[in-house]
mmCIF file of C-alpha atoms in Angstrom:
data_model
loop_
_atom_site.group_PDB
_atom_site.id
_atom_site.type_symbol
_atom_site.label_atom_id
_atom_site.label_comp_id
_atom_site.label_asym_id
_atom_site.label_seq_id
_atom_site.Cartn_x
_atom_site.Cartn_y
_atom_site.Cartn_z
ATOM 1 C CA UNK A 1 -10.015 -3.617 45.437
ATOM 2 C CA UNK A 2 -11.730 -2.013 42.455
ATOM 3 C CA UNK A 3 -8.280 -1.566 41.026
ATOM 4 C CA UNK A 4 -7.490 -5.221 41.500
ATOM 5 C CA UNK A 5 -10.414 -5.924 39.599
ATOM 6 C CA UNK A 6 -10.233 -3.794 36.706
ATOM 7 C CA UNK A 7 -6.786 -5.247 36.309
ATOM 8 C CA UNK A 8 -7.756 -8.874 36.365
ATOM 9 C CA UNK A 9 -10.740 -8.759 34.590
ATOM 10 C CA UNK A 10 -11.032 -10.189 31.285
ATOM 11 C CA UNK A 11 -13.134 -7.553 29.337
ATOM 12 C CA UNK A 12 -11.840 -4.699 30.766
ATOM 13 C CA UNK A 13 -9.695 -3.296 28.115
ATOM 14 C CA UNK A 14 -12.166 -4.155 25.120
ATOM 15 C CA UNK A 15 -14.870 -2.027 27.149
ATOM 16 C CA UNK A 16 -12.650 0.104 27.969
ATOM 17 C CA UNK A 17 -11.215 1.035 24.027
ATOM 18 C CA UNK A 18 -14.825 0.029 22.525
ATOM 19 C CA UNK A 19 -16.582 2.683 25.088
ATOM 20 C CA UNK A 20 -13.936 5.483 24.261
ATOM 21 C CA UNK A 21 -13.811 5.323 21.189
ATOM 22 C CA UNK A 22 -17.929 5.213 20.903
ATOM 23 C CA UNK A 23 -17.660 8.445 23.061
ATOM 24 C CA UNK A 24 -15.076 9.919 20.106
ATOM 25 C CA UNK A 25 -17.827 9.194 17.785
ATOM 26 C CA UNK A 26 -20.067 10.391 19.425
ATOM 27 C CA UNK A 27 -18.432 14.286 20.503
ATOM 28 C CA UNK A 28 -17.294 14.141 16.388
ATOM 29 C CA UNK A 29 -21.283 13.819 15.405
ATOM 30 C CA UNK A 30 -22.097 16.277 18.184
ATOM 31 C CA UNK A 31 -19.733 18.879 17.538
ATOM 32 C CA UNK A 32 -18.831 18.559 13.914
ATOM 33 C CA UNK A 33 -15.343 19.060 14.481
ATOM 34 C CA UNK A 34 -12.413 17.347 13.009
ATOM 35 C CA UNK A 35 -9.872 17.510 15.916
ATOM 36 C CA UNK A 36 -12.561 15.187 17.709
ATOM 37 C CA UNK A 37 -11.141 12.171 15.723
ATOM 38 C CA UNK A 38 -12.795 9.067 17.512
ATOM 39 C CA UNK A 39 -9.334 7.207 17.467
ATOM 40 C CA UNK A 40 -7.603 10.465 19.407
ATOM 41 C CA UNK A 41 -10.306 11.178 21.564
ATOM 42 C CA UNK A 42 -10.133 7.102 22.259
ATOM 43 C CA UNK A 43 -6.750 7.342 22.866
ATOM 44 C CA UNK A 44 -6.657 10.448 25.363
ATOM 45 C CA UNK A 45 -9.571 8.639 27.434
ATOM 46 C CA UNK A 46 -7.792 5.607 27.694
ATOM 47 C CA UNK A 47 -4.162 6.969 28.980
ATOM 48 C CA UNK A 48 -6.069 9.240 31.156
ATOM 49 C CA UNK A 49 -8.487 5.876 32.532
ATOM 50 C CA UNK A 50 -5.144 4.078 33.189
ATOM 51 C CA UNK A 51 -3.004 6.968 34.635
ATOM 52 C CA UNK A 52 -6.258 7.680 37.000
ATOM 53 C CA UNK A 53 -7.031 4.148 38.499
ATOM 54 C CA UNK A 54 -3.164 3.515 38.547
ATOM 55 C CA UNK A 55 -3.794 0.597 35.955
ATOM 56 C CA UNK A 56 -0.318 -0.888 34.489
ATOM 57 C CA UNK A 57 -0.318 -0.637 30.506
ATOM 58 C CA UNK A 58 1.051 -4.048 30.364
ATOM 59 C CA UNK A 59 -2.771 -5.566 31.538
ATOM 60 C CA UNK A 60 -4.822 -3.310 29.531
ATOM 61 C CA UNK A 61 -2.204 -4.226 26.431
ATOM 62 C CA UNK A 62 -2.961 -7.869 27.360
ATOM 63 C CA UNK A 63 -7.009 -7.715 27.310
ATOM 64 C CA UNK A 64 -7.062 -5.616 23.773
ATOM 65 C CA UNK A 65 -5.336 -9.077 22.807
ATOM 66 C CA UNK A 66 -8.648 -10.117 20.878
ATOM 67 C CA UNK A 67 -8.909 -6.678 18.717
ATOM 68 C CA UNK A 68 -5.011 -6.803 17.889
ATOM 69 C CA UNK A 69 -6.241 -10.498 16.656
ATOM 70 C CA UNK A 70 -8.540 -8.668 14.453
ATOM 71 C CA UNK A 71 -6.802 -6.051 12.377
ATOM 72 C CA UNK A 72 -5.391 -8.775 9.687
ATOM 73 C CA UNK A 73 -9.176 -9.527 8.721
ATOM 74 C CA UNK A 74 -10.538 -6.086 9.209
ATOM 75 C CA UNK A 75 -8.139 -5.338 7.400
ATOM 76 C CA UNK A 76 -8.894 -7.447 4.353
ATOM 77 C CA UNK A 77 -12.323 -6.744 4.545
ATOM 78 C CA UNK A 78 -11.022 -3.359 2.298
ATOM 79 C CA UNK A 79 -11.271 -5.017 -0.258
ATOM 80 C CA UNK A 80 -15.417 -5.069 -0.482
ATOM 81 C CA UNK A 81 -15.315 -1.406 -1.857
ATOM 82 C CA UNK A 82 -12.585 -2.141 -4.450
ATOM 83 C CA UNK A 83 -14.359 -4.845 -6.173
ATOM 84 C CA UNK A 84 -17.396 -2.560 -6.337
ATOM 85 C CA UNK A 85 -15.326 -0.093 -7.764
ATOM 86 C CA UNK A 86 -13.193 -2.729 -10.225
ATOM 87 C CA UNK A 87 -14.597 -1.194 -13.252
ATOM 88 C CA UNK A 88 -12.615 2.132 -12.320
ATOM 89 C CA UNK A 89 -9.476 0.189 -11.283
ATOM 90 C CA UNK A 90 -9.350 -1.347 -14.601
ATOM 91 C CA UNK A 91 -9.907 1.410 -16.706
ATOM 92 C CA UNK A 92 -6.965 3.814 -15.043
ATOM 93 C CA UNK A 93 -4.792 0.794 -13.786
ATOM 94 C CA UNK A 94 -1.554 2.612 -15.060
ATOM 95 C CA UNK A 95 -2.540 6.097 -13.456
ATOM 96 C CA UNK A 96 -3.459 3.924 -9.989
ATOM 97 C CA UNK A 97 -0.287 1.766 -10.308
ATOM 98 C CA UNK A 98 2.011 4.838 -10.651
ATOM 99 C CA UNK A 99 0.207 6.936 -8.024
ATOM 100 C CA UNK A 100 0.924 4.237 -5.469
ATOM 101 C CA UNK A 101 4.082 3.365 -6.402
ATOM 102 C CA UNK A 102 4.724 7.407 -6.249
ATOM 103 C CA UNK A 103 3.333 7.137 -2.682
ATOM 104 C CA UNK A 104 5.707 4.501 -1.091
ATOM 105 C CA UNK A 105 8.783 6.193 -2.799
ATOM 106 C CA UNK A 106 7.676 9.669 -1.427
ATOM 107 C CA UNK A 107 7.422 7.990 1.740
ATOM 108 C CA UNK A 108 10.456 6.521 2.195
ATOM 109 C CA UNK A 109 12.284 9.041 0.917
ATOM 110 C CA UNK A 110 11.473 11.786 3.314
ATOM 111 C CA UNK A 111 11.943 8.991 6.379
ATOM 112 C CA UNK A 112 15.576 9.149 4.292
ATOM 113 C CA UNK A 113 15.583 12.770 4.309
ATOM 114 C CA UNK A 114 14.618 13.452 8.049
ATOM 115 C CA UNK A 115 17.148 10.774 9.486
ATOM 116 C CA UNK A 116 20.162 12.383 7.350
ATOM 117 C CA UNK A 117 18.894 16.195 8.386
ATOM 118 C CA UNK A 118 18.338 15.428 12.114
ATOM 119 C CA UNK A 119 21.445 12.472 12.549
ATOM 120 C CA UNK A 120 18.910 9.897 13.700
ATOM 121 C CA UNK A 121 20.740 6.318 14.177
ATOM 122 C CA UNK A 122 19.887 3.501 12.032
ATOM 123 C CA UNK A 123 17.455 1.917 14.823
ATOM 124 C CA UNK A 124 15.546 5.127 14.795
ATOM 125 C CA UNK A 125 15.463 4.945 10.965
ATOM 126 C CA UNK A 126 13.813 1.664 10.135
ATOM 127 C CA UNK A 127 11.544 2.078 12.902
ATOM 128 C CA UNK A 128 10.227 5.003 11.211
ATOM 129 C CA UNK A 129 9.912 3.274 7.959
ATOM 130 C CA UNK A 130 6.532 1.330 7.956
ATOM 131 C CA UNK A 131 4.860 4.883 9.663
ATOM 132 C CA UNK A 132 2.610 4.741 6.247
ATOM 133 C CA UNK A 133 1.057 1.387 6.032
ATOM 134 C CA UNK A 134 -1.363 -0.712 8.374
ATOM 135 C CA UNK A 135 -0.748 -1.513 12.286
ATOM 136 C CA UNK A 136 -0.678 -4.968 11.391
ATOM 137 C CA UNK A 137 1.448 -5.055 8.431
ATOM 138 C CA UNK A 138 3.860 -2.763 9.865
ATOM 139 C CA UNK A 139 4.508 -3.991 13.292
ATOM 140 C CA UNK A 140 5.885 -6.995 11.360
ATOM 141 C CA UNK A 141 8.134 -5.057 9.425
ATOM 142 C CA UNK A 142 9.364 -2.974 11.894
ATOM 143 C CA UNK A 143 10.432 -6.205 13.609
ATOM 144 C CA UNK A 144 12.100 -7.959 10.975
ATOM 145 C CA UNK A 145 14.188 -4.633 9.795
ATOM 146 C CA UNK A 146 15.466 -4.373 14.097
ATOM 147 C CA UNK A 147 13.318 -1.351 14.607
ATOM 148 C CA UNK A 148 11.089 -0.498 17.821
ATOM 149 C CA UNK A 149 7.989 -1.940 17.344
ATOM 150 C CA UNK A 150 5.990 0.151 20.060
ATOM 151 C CA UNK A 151 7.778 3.343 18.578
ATOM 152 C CA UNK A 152 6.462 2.414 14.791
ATOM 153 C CA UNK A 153 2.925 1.452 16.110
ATOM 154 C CA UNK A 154 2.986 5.449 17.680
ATOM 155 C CA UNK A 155 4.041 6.579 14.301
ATOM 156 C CA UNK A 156 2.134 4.758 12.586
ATOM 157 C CA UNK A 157 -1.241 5.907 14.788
ATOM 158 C CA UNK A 158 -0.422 9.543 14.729
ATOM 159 C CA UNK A 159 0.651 9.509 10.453
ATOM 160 C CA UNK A 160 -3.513 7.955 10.293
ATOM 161 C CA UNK A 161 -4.892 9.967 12.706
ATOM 162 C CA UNK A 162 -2.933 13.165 10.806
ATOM 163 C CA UNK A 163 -4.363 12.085 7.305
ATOM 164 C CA UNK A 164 -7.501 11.517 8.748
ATOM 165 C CA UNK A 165 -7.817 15.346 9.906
ATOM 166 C CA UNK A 166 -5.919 17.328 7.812
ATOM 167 C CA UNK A 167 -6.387 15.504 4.300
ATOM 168 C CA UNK A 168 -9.112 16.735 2.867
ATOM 169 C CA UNK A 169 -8.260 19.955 3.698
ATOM 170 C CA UNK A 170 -4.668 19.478 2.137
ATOM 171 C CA UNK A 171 -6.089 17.838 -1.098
ATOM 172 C CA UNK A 172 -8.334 21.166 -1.747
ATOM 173 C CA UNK A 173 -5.348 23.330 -1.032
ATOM 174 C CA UNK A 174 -2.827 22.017 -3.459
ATOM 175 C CA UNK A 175 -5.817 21.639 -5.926
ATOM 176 C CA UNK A 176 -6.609 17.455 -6.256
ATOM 177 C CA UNK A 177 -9.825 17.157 -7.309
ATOM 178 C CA UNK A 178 -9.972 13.881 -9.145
ATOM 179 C CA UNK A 179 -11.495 11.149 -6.872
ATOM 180 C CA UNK A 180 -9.199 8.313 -7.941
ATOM 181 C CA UNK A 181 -6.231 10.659 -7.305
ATOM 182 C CA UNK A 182 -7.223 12.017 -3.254
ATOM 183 C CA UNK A 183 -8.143 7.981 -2.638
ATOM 184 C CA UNK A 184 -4.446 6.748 -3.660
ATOM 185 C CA UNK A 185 -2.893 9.516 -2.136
ATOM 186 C CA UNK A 186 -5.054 9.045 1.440
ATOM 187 C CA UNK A 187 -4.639 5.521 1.508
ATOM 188 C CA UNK A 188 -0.900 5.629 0.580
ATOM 189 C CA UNK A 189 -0.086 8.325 3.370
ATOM 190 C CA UNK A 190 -1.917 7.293 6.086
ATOM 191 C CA UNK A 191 -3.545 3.990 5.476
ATOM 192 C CA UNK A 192 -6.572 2.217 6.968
ATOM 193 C CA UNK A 193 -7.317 5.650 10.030
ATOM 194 C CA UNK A 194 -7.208 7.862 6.256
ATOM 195 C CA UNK A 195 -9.226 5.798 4.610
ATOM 196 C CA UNK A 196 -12.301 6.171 6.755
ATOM 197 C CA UNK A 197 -12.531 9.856 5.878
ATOM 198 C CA UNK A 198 -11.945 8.463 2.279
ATOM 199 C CA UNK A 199 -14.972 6.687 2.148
ATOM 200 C CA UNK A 200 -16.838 9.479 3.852
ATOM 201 C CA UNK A 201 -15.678 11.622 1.082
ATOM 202 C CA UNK A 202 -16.726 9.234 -1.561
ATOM 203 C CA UNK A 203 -17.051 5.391 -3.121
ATOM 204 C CA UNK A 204 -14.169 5.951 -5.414
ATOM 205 C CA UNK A 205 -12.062 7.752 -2.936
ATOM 206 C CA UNK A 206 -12.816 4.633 -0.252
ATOM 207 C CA UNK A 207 -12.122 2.036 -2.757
ATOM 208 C CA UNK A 208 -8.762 3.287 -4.243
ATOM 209 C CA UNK A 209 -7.632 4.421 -0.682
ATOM 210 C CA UNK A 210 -8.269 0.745 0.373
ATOM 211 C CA UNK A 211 -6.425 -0.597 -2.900
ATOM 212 C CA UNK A 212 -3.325 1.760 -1.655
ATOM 213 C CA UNK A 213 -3.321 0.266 1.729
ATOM 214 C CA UNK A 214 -2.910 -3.465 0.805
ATOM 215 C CA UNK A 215 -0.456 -2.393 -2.301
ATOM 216 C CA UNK A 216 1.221 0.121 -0.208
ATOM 217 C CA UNK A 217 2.305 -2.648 2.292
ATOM 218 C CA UNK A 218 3.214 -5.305 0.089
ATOM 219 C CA UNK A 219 5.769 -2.361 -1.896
ATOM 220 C CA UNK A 220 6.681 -1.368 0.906
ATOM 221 C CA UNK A 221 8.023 -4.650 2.242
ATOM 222 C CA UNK A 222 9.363 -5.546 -0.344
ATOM 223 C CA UNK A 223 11.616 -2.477 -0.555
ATOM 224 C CA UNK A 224 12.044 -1.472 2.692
ATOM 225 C CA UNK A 225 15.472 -4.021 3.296
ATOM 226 C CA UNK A 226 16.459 -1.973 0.541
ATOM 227 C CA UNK A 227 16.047 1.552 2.253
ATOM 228 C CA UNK A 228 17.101 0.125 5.136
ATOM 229 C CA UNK A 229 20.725 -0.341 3.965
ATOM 230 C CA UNK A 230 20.781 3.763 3.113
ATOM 231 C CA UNK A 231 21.035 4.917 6.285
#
């Protein structure tokens, strides 16, 4: 009975994914540590929810139908810290420009690189494409090119969730220390998941991650049929 309810009812899945991922939030604040990313410890809690009441993905996908609705304007709403950052945008718009354009390439290439070395088909290739740019921009893409959409929204998850870890960390290591430079690179590698720790990191490292994401996609989209005939 409590099953049957859980699966028919309407809010379920938004309390469900709200609740986890306000419990991530809250072990990351309590324990400090950067493997307690709220969006990982939000996805454990959910698979772990469903597997335990014996809940079928298929109704939890179809309650989280509202918050899918609302990635396109979250999404946009990015662009608040650019235009308080404009003045920087305009006065290094080459350097920006050919950092993101840098990004996409670099991207695409090593999707390039990894198909050839490990004999992936083409399916598996331009599904793995859009794993750099936002959920909602990407899903699209992935469509369009004959990919698996599920597969690329995995991909695409885990590249954020990996940026939003380790990049900080990798930025200090290979010795980027310019704001504008760790934004584009975070927000070209793993897009709107590695821009939060952007803007925790800084202003100008939120705003030009958040300029990467929405340039990112629309480079990426418009190149990707290109790629896509390479392999």
């Amino acid at each position: 009975m409590a099953t049957e309810f859980l699966t028919d009812s309407v809010y379920m899945a938004v309390l469900l994914t709200i609740g986890t991922y306000g419990i991530g939030t809250w072990l990351r604040k309590k324990t400090g540590w950067t493997l307690m990313n709220p969006l990982l410890v939000s996805i454990v809690l959910t698979i772990a929810f469903l597997y335990i009441t014996d809940i079928p993905y298929e109704s939890y996908s179809r309650g989280t139908d509202i918050i899918k609705y609302m990635l396109t304007p979250a999404t946009i709403c990015l662009a608040v810290p650019l235009y308080e950052q404009i003045d920087q945008l305009k006065r290094n718009v080459h350097a920006v420009t050919m950092g993101i354009a840098a990004g996409v390439l670099a991207s695409m290439l090593s999707i390039l690189a990894l198909v050839v070395i490990m004999g992936l088909g083409h399916v598996s290739y331009v599904t793995l494409l859009p794993k750099s740019i936002t959920t909602a921009i990407g899903m699209d893409l992935s469509n369009e090119l004959g990919g698996n959409v599920p597969i690329t929204i995995i991909t695409i998850v885990i590249t954020g969730i990996t940026g939003n870890i380790f990049a900080e960390r990798f930025l200090k290591l290979i010795r980027v220390n310019h704001p504008i430079a760790k934004g584009i690179a975070i927000g070209a590698a793993s897009h709107v998941i590695g821009t939060s720790k952007a803007m925790e990191m800084g202003q100008t490292e939120g705003a030009m991650s958040s300029l990467s994401i929405v340039t990112s996609g629309i480079l990426t989209v418009i190149t990707a049929s290109v790629f896509a005939s390479l392999a």
